[in-house]
Short mmCIF file of N, CA and C in Angstrom, two decimals:
data_model
loop_
_atom_site.label_atom_id
_atom_site.label_comp_id
_atom_site.label_asym_id
_atom_site.label_seq_id
_atom_site.Cartn_x
_atom_site.Cartn_y
_atom_site.Cartn_z
N UNK A 7 0.85 -1.17 0.00
CA UNK A 7 0.00 0.00 0.00
C UNK A 7 0.89 1.24 0.00
N UNK A 8 0.60 2.17 -0.89
CA UNK A 8 1.44 3.37 -0.96
C UNK A 8 1.03 4.38 0.12
N UNK A 9 1.83 5.42 0.23
CA UNK A 9 1.61 6.37 1.33
C UNK A 9 0.31 7.16 1.15
N UNK A 10 -0.10 7.44 -0.09
CA UNK A 10 -1.36 8.19 -0.28
C UNK A 10 -2.56 7.36 0.17
N UNK A 11 -2.50 6.05 -0.01
CA UNK A 11 -3.59 5.18 0.48
C UNK A 11 -3.63 5.18 2.00
N UNK A 12 -2.45 5.24 2.65
CA UNK A 12 -2.40 5.31 4.11
C UNK A 12 -3.02 6.61 4.61
N UNK A 13 -2.72 7.71 3.90
CA UNK A 13 -3.28 9.00 4.29
C UNK A 13 -4.79 8.99 4.12
N UNK A 14 -5.26 8.48 2.99
CA UNK A 14 -6.71 8.40 2.75
C UNK A 14 -7.37 7.50 3.79
N UNK A 15 -6.73 6.40 4.12
CA UNK A 15 -7.26 5.50 5.14
C UNK A 15 -7.35 6.16 6.51
N UNK A 16 -6.31 6.94 6.86
CA UNK A 16 -6.32 7.63 8.15
C UNK A 16 -7.41 8.70 8.19
N UNK A 17 -7.56 9.45 7.12
CA UNK A 17 -8.61 10.47 7.06
C UNK A 17 -9.99 9.81 7.11
N UNK A 18 -10.15 8.70 6.39
CA UNK A 18 -11.43 7.99 6.40
C UNK A 18 -11.76 7.48 7.80
N UNK A 19 -10.75 7.02 8.54
CA UNK A 19 -11.00 6.54 9.90
C UNK A 19 -11.43 7.69 10.81
N UNK A 20 -10.80 8.83 10.67
CA UNK A 20 -11.20 10.00 11.47
C UNK A 20 -12.65 10.39 11.15
N UNK A 21 -12.99 10.43 9.86
CA UNK A 21 -14.37 10.76 9.48
C UNK A 21 -15.36 9.69 9.94
N UNK A 22 -14.94 8.44 9.96
CA UNK A 22 -15.82 7.36 10.42
C UNK A 22 -16.20 7.58 11.88
N UNK A 23 -15.18 7.74 12.74
CA UNK A 23 -15.46 7.90 14.16
C UNK A 23 -16.16 9.22 14.46
N UNK A 24 -15.76 10.28 13.79
CA UNK A 24 -16.40 11.57 14.00
C UNK A 24 -17.86 11.53 13.54
N UNK A 25 -18.09 11.00 12.35
CA UNK A 25 -19.45 10.94 11.81
C UNK A 25 -20.38 10.08 12.64
N UNK A 26 -19.92 8.88 12.98
CA UNK A 26 -20.79 7.99 13.77
C UNK A 26 -21.00 8.53 15.18
N UNK A 27 -19.96 9.08 15.79
CA UNK A 27 -20.09 9.64 17.13
C UNK A 27 -21.02 10.84 17.17
N UNK A 28 -20.81 11.77 16.24
CA UNK A 28 -21.67 12.96 16.20
C UNK A 28 -23.10 12.58 15.82
N UNK A 29 -23.26 11.62 14.91
CA UNK A 29 -24.60 11.17 14.54
C UNK A 29 -25.34 10.57 15.72
N UNK A 30 -24.64 9.76 16.51
CA UNK A 30 -25.25 9.16 17.69
C UNK A 30 -25.60 10.22 18.73
N UNK A 31 -24.68 11.14 18.98
CA UNK A 31 -24.92 12.20 19.96
C UNK A 31 -26.08 13.11 19.55
N UNK A 32 -26.07 13.58 18.31
CA UNK A 32 -27.13 14.46 17.84
C UNK A 32 -28.48 13.73 17.74
N UNK A 33 -28.45 12.47 17.35
CA UNK A 33 -29.68 11.68 17.30
C UNK A 33 -30.29 11.50 18.68
N UNK A 34 -29.44 11.23 19.66
CA UNK A 34 -29.92 11.09 21.04
C UNK A 34 -30.49 12.41 21.55
N UNK A 35 -29.80 13.51 21.27
CA UNK A 35 -30.28 14.82 21.68
C UNK A 35 -31.62 15.15 21.01
N UNK A 36 -31.76 14.83 19.73
CA UNK A 36 -33.02 15.08 19.02
C UNK A 36 -34.15 14.25 19.63
N UNK A 37 -33.86 13.02 20.00
CA UNK A 37 -34.88 12.17 20.62
C UNK A 37 -35.31 12.71 21.98
N UNK A 38 -34.35 13.15 22.79
CA UNK A 38 -34.67 13.73 24.10
C UNK A 38 -35.52 15.00 23.93
N UNK A 39 -35.15 15.85 22.98
CA UNK A 39 -35.91 17.08 22.76
C UNK A 39 -37.30 16.78 22.20
N UNK A 40 -37.43 15.74 21.39
CA UNK A 40 -38.75 15.36 20.86
C UNK A 40 -39.67 14.92 21.99
N UNK A 41 -39.13 14.14 22.93
CA UNK A 41 -39.93 13.69 24.07
C UNK A 41 -40.28 14.89 24.96
N UNK A 42 -39.32 15.78 25.18
CA UNK A 42 -39.57 16.96 26.02
C UNK A 42 -40.55 17.93 25.38
N UNK A 43 -40.64 17.92 24.05
CA UNK A 43 -41.54 18.82 23.33
C UNK A 43 -43.00 18.51 23.64
N UNK A 44 -43.32 17.29 23.96
CA UNK A 44 -44.69 16.94 24.32
C UNK A 44 -45.55 16.61 23.12
N UNK A 45 -46.83 16.49 23.37
CA UNK A 45 -47.81 16.13 22.34
C UNK A 45 -48.50 17.37 21.80
N UNK A 46 -48.65 17.40 20.49
CA UNK A 46 -49.31 18.50 19.81
C UNK A 46 -50.40 17.94 18.92
N UNK A 47 -51.58 18.53 18.94
CA UNK A 47 -52.70 18.08 18.13
C UNK A 47 -53.11 19.17 17.14
N UNK A 48 -53.63 18.76 15.97
CA UNK A 48 -54.06 19.76 14.99
C UNK A 48 -55.42 20.36 15.37
N UNK A 49 -55.63 21.58 14.93
CA UNK A 49 -56.91 22.25 15.13
C UNK A 49 -57.07 23.33 14.07
N UNK A 50 -58.29 23.73 13.87
CA UNK A 50 -58.59 24.85 12.98
C UNK A 50 -58.84 26.06 13.88
N UNK A 51 -58.13 27.15 13.64
CA UNK A 51 -58.20 28.32 14.51
C UNK A 51 -58.72 29.54 13.76
N UNK A 52 -59.34 30.43 14.51
CA UNK A 52 -59.81 31.70 13.98
C UNK A 52 -58.75 32.76 14.28
N UNK A 53 -58.37 33.53 13.26
CA UNK A 53 -57.39 34.60 13.42
C UNK A 53 -58.15 35.91 13.66
N UNK A 54 -57.81 36.59 14.76
CA UNK A 54 -58.50 37.83 15.10
C UNK A 54 -57.49 38.92 15.43
N UNK A 55 -57.82 40.16 15.05
CA UNK A 55 -56.94 41.28 15.41
C UNK A 55 -57.12 41.68 16.87
N UNK A 56 -56.10 42.30 17.40
CA UNK A 56 -56.12 42.79 18.78
C UNK A 56 -55.32 44.09 18.81
N UNK A 57 -55.41 44.83 19.90
CA UNK A 57 -54.63 46.07 20.02
C UNK A 57 -53.14 45.80 19.96
N UNK A 58 -52.71 44.64 20.46
CA UNK A 58 -51.29 44.30 20.50
C UNK A 58 -50.84 43.55 19.25
N UNK A 59 -51.73 43.26 18.33
CA UNK A 59 -51.35 42.50 17.13
C UNK A 59 -52.48 41.58 16.72
N UNK A 60 -52.14 40.32 16.47
CA UNK A 60 -53.13 39.31 16.10
C UNK A 60 -52.99 38.11 17.03
N UNK A 61 -54.09 37.39 17.19
CA UNK A 61 -54.06 36.18 17.98
C UNK A 61 -54.99 35.15 17.34
N UNK A 62 -54.88 33.92 17.78
CA UNK A 62 -55.73 32.83 17.28
C UNK A 62 -56.50 32.23 18.44
N UNK A 63 -57.71 31.75 18.12
CA UNK A 63 -58.54 31.02 19.08
C UNK A 63 -58.95 29.71 18.44
N UNK A 64 -59.00 28.66 19.25
CA UNK A 64 -59.35 27.33 18.76
C UNK A 64 -60.06 26.54 19.85
N UNK A 65 -60.71 25.45 19.44
CA UNK A 65 -61.29 24.50 20.37
C UNK A 65 -60.36 23.31 20.46
N UNK A 66 -59.99 22.91 21.69
CA UNK A 66 -59.11 21.76 21.83
C UNK A 66 -59.91 20.47 21.88
N UNK A 67 -59.24 19.35 22.09
CA UNK A 67 -59.89 18.04 22.06
C UNK A 67 -60.87 17.84 23.21
N UNK A 68 -60.82 18.67 24.24
CA UNK A 68 -61.75 18.59 25.36
C UNK A 68 -62.90 19.59 25.22
N UNK A 69 -62.92 20.35 24.13
CA UNK A 69 -63.96 21.34 23.91
C UNK A 69 -63.70 22.67 24.58
N UNK A 70 -62.51 22.86 25.12
CA UNK A 70 -62.14 24.12 25.76
C UNK A 70 -61.56 25.07 24.72
N UNK A 71 -61.70 26.36 24.97
CA UNK A 71 -61.18 27.37 24.05
C UNK A 71 -59.74 27.69 24.40
N UNK A 72 -58.89 27.66 23.39
CA UNK A 72 -57.49 28.05 23.55
C UNK A 72 -57.25 29.37 22.84
N UNK A 73 -56.26 30.13 23.31
CA UNK A 73 -55.96 31.42 22.71
C UNK A 73 -54.47 31.68 22.84
N UNK A 74 -53.87 32.13 21.74
CA UNK A 74 -52.44 32.44 21.76
C UNK A 74 -52.16 33.59 20.78
N UNK A 75 -51.18 34.42 21.11
CA UNK A 75 -50.82 35.51 20.19
C UNK A 75 -50.04 34.98 18.99
N UNK A 76 -50.15 35.69 17.90
CA UNK A 76 -49.36 35.40 16.69
C UNK A 76 -48.24 36.42 16.60
N UNK A 77 -47.03 35.93 16.32
CA UNK A 77 -45.93 36.85 16.06
C UNK A 77 -46.13 37.45 14.67
N UNK A 78 -45.42 38.51 14.39
CA UNK A 78 -45.54 39.14 13.06
C UNK A 78 -45.16 38.18 11.93
N UNK A 79 -44.04 37.41 12.05
CA UNK A 79 -43.74 36.45 10.98
C UNK A 79 -44.80 35.37 10.82
N UNK A 80 -45.39 34.91 11.94
CA UNK A 80 -46.45 33.90 11.84
C UNK A 80 -47.66 34.48 11.11
N UNK A 81 -48.04 35.71 11.48
CA UNK A 81 -49.19 36.33 10.84
C UNK A 81 -48.91 36.57 9.35
N UNK A 82 -47.71 36.99 9.04
CA UNK A 82 -47.36 37.23 7.63
C UNK A 82 -47.42 35.94 6.82
N UNK A 83 -47.07 34.81 7.44
CA UNK A 83 -47.10 33.53 6.71
C UNK A 83 -48.53 33.07 6.43
N UNK A 84 -49.51 33.64 7.14
CA UNK A 84 -50.91 33.28 6.90
C UNK A 84 -51.53 34.10 5.77
N UNK A 85 -50.84 35.12 5.29
CA UNK A 85 -51.27 35.95 4.17
C UNK A 85 -52.65 36.57 4.41
N UNK A 86 -52.90 37.01 5.65
CA UNK A 86 -54.15 37.69 5.95
C UNK A 86 -55.37 36.79 6.05
N UNK A 87 -55.20 35.50 6.17
CA UNK A 87 -56.34 34.57 6.24
C UNK A 87 -57.09 34.75 7.56
N UNK A 88 -58.40 34.47 7.52
CA UNK A 88 -59.23 34.55 8.73
C UNK A 88 -59.18 33.27 9.54
N UNK A 89 -58.78 32.16 8.91
CA UNK A 89 -58.69 30.85 9.56
C UNK A 89 -57.29 30.28 9.31
N UNK A 90 -56.83 29.45 10.24
CA UNK A 90 -55.49 28.87 10.09
C UNK A 90 -55.50 27.45 10.66
N UNK A 91 -54.73 26.58 10.02
CA UNK A 91 -54.50 25.25 10.57
C UNK A 91 -53.31 25.35 11.51
N UNK A 92 -53.52 25.01 12.77
CA UNK A 92 -52.48 25.12 13.78
C UNK A 92 -52.30 23.78 14.49
N UNK A 93 -51.30 23.73 15.34
CA UNK A 93 -51.08 22.61 16.25
C UNK A 93 -50.96 23.20 17.64
N UNK A 94 -51.73 22.66 18.57
CA UNK A 94 -51.71 23.18 19.94
C UNK A 94 -51.13 22.13 20.87
N UNK A 95 -50.55 22.61 21.94
CA UNK A 95 -49.93 21.73 22.93
C UNK A 95 -51.01 21.12 23.82
N UNK A 96 -51.02 19.81 23.93
CA UNK A 96 -52.00 19.12 24.76
C UNK A 96 -51.77 19.52 26.22
N UNK A 97 -52.85 19.90 26.89
CA UNK A 97 -52.76 20.29 28.29
C UNK A 97 -52.52 21.77 28.51
N UNK A 98 -52.30 22.50 27.43
CA UNK A 98 -52.08 23.95 27.54
C UNK A 98 -53.08 24.65 26.62
N UNK A 99 -53.58 25.77 27.05
CA UNK A 99 -54.52 26.52 26.22
C UNK A 99 -53.91 27.82 25.69
N UNK A 100 -52.59 27.96 25.87
CA UNK A 100 -51.94 29.18 25.43
C UNK A 100 -50.72 28.92 24.55
N UNK A 101 -50.56 27.67 24.08
CA UNK A 101 -49.40 27.33 23.24
C UNK A 101 -49.87 26.76 21.92
N UNK A 102 -49.37 27.31 20.85
CA UNK A 102 -49.68 26.80 19.51
C UNK A 102 -48.51 27.09 18.59
N UNK A 103 -48.49 26.38 17.48
CA UNK A 103 -47.52 26.66 16.42
C UNK A 103 -48.16 26.29 15.09
N UNK A 104 -47.55 26.77 14.03
CA UNK A 104 -48.12 26.56 12.70
C UNK A 104 -47.61 25.29 12.03
N UNK A 105 -46.56 24.68 12.59
CA UNK A 105 -45.98 23.48 12.00
C UNK A 105 -46.12 22.31 12.97
N UNK A 106 -46.24 21.11 12.42
CA UNK A 106 -46.47 19.93 13.24
C UNK A 106 -45.33 19.66 14.22
N UNK A 107 -44.11 19.72 13.75
CA UNK A 107 -42.97 19.40 14.59
C UNK A 107 -42.11 20.61 14.88
N UNK A 108 -41.26 20.46 15.88
CA UNK A 108 -40.33 21.52 16.24
C UNK A 108 -39.24 21.63 15.19
N UNK A 109 -38.91 22.85 14.80
CA UNK A 109 -37.85 23.03 13.80
C UNK A 109 -36.49 22.64 14.37
N UNK A 110 -36.27 22.84 15.67
CA UNK A 110 -35.01 22.45 16.28
C UNK A 110 -34.83 20.94 16.26
N UNK A 111 -35.88 20.21 16.61
CA UNK A 111 -35.81 18.75 16.59
C UNK A 111 -35.58 18.25 15.17
N UNK A 112 -36.27 18.85 14.21
CA UNK A 112 -36.11 18.43 12.82
C UNK A 112 -34.69 18.72 12.32
N UNK A 113 -34.13 19.88 12.67
CA UNK A 113 -32.77 20.23 12.25
C UNK A 113 -31.74 19.29 12.88
N UNK A 114 -31.91 19.00 14.17
CA UNK A 114 -30.97 18.08 14.83
C UNK A 114 -31.09 16.68 14.25
N UNK A 115 -32.29 16.26 13.91
CA UNK A 115 -32.47 14.94 13.30
C UNK A 115 -31.76 14.83 11.96
N UNK A 116 -31.91 15.86 11.13
CA UNK A 116 -31.23 15.84 9.83
C UNK A 116 -29.72 15.94 9.96
N UNK A 117 -29.25 16.71 10.94
CA UNK A 117 -27.80 16.75 11.20
C UNK A 117 -27.29 15.38 11.63
N UNK A 118 -28.06 14.70 12.48
CA UNK A 118 -27.67 13.35 12.92
C UNK A 118 -27.60 12.40 11.74
N UNK A 119 -28.58 12.46 10.86
CA UNK A 119 -28.58 11.61 9.67
C UNK A 119 -27.38 11.92 8.78
N UNK A 120 -27.08 13.20 8.60
CA UNK A 120 -25.95 13.60 7.76
C UNK A 120 -24.62 13.12 8.32
N UNK A 121 -24.41 13.29 9.63
CA UNK A 121 -23.17 12.82 10.23
C UNK A 121 -23.06 11.30 10.20
N UNK A 122 -24.17 10.61 10.45
CA UNK A 122 -24.14 9.15 10.39
C UNK A 122 -23.84 8.67 8.96
N UNK A 123 -24.39 9.35 7.97
CA UNK A 123 -24.10 9.00 6.57
C UNK A 123 -22.62 9.22 6.26
N UNK A 124 -22.06 10.32 6.75
CA UNK A 124 -20.62 10.57 6.57
C UNK A 124 -19.80 9.44 7.18
N UNK A 125 -20.19 9.02 8.39
CA UNK A 125 -19.49 7.92 9.06
C UNK A 125 -19.59 6.62 8.29
N UNK A 126 -20.77 6.30 7.78
CA UNK A 126 -20.95 5.05 7.03
C UNK A 126 -20.22 5.08 5.69
N UNK A 127 -20.22 6.20 5.01
CA UNK A 127 -19.49 6.31 3.75
C UNK A 127 -17.99 6.18 3.99
N UNK A 128 -17.51 6.81 5.04
CA UNK A 128 -16.08 6.70 5.38
C UNK A 128 -15.70 5.28 5.76
N UNK A 129 -16.58 4.60 6.49
CA UNK A 129 -16.32 3.21 6.85
C UNK A 129 -16.28 2.33 5.61
N UNK A 130 -17.17 2.57 4.66
CA UNK A 130 -17.17 1.82 3.41
C UNK A 130 -15.88 2.07 2.63
N UNK A 131 -15.41 3.31 2.62
CA UNK A 131 -14.15 3.63 1.97
C UNK A 131 -12.99 2.89 2.63
N UNK A 132 -13.02 2.80 3.96
CA UNK A 132 -11.98 2.05 4.67
C UNK A 132 -11.99 0.58 4.26
N UNK A 133 -13.18 -0.01 4.15
CA UNK A 133 -13.27 -1.41 3.73
C UNK A 133 -12.75 -1.61 2.31
N UNK A 134 -13.07 -0.68 1.43
CA UNK A 134 -12.59 -0.78 0.05
C UNK A 134 -11.07 -0.71 0.02
N UNK A 135 -10.49 0.22 0.78
CA UNK A 135 -9.03 0.33 0.84
C UNK A 135 -8.40 -0.92 1.45
N UNK A 136 -9.05 -1.52 2.43
CA UNK A 136 -8.53 -2.74 3.07
C UNK A 136 -8.50 -3.90 2.08
N UNK A 137 -9.57 -4.07 1.30
CA UNK A 137 -9.60 -5.17 0.35
C UNK A 137 -8.75 -4.87 -0.90
N UNK A 138 -8.56 -3.60 -1.23
CA UNK A 138 -7.72 -3.25 -2.36
C UNK A 138 -6.23 -3.49 -2.05
N UNK A 139 -5.91 -3.47 -0.74
CA UNK A 139 -4.52 -3.69 -0.32
C UNK A 139 -4.09 -5.13 -0.61
N UNK A 140 -5.00 -6.06 -0.42
CA UNK A 140 -4.66 -7.48 -0.53
C UNK A 140 -4.64 -8.00 -1.89
#
């Protein structure tokens, strides 16, 4: 085996351990944050103006009324609609979001997948170099 193959093998081993380790760590963190995020259910909400901005009201699964303020970016994403599909936090009547899952959990999950893929590709490269040596 020539020296360039040794260098490539060493770099591949570093990427293997780094990728698999970071993938495992970020995946575990994403799972913990997903569990901590709690349960969210879909609802149809009414968008209403207020002196402080806009807010939404909805009926939850128990028939209770929930109410939460909309931030300016959230209201802008609704394009002035009178109704909105939201997700509300189970057990809370003041928490809602416009997307089903947390963006942080989704970002960490994709980072975990990317690092794990880097680790697996590097491991495959190491195996190819090992069999090419013989």
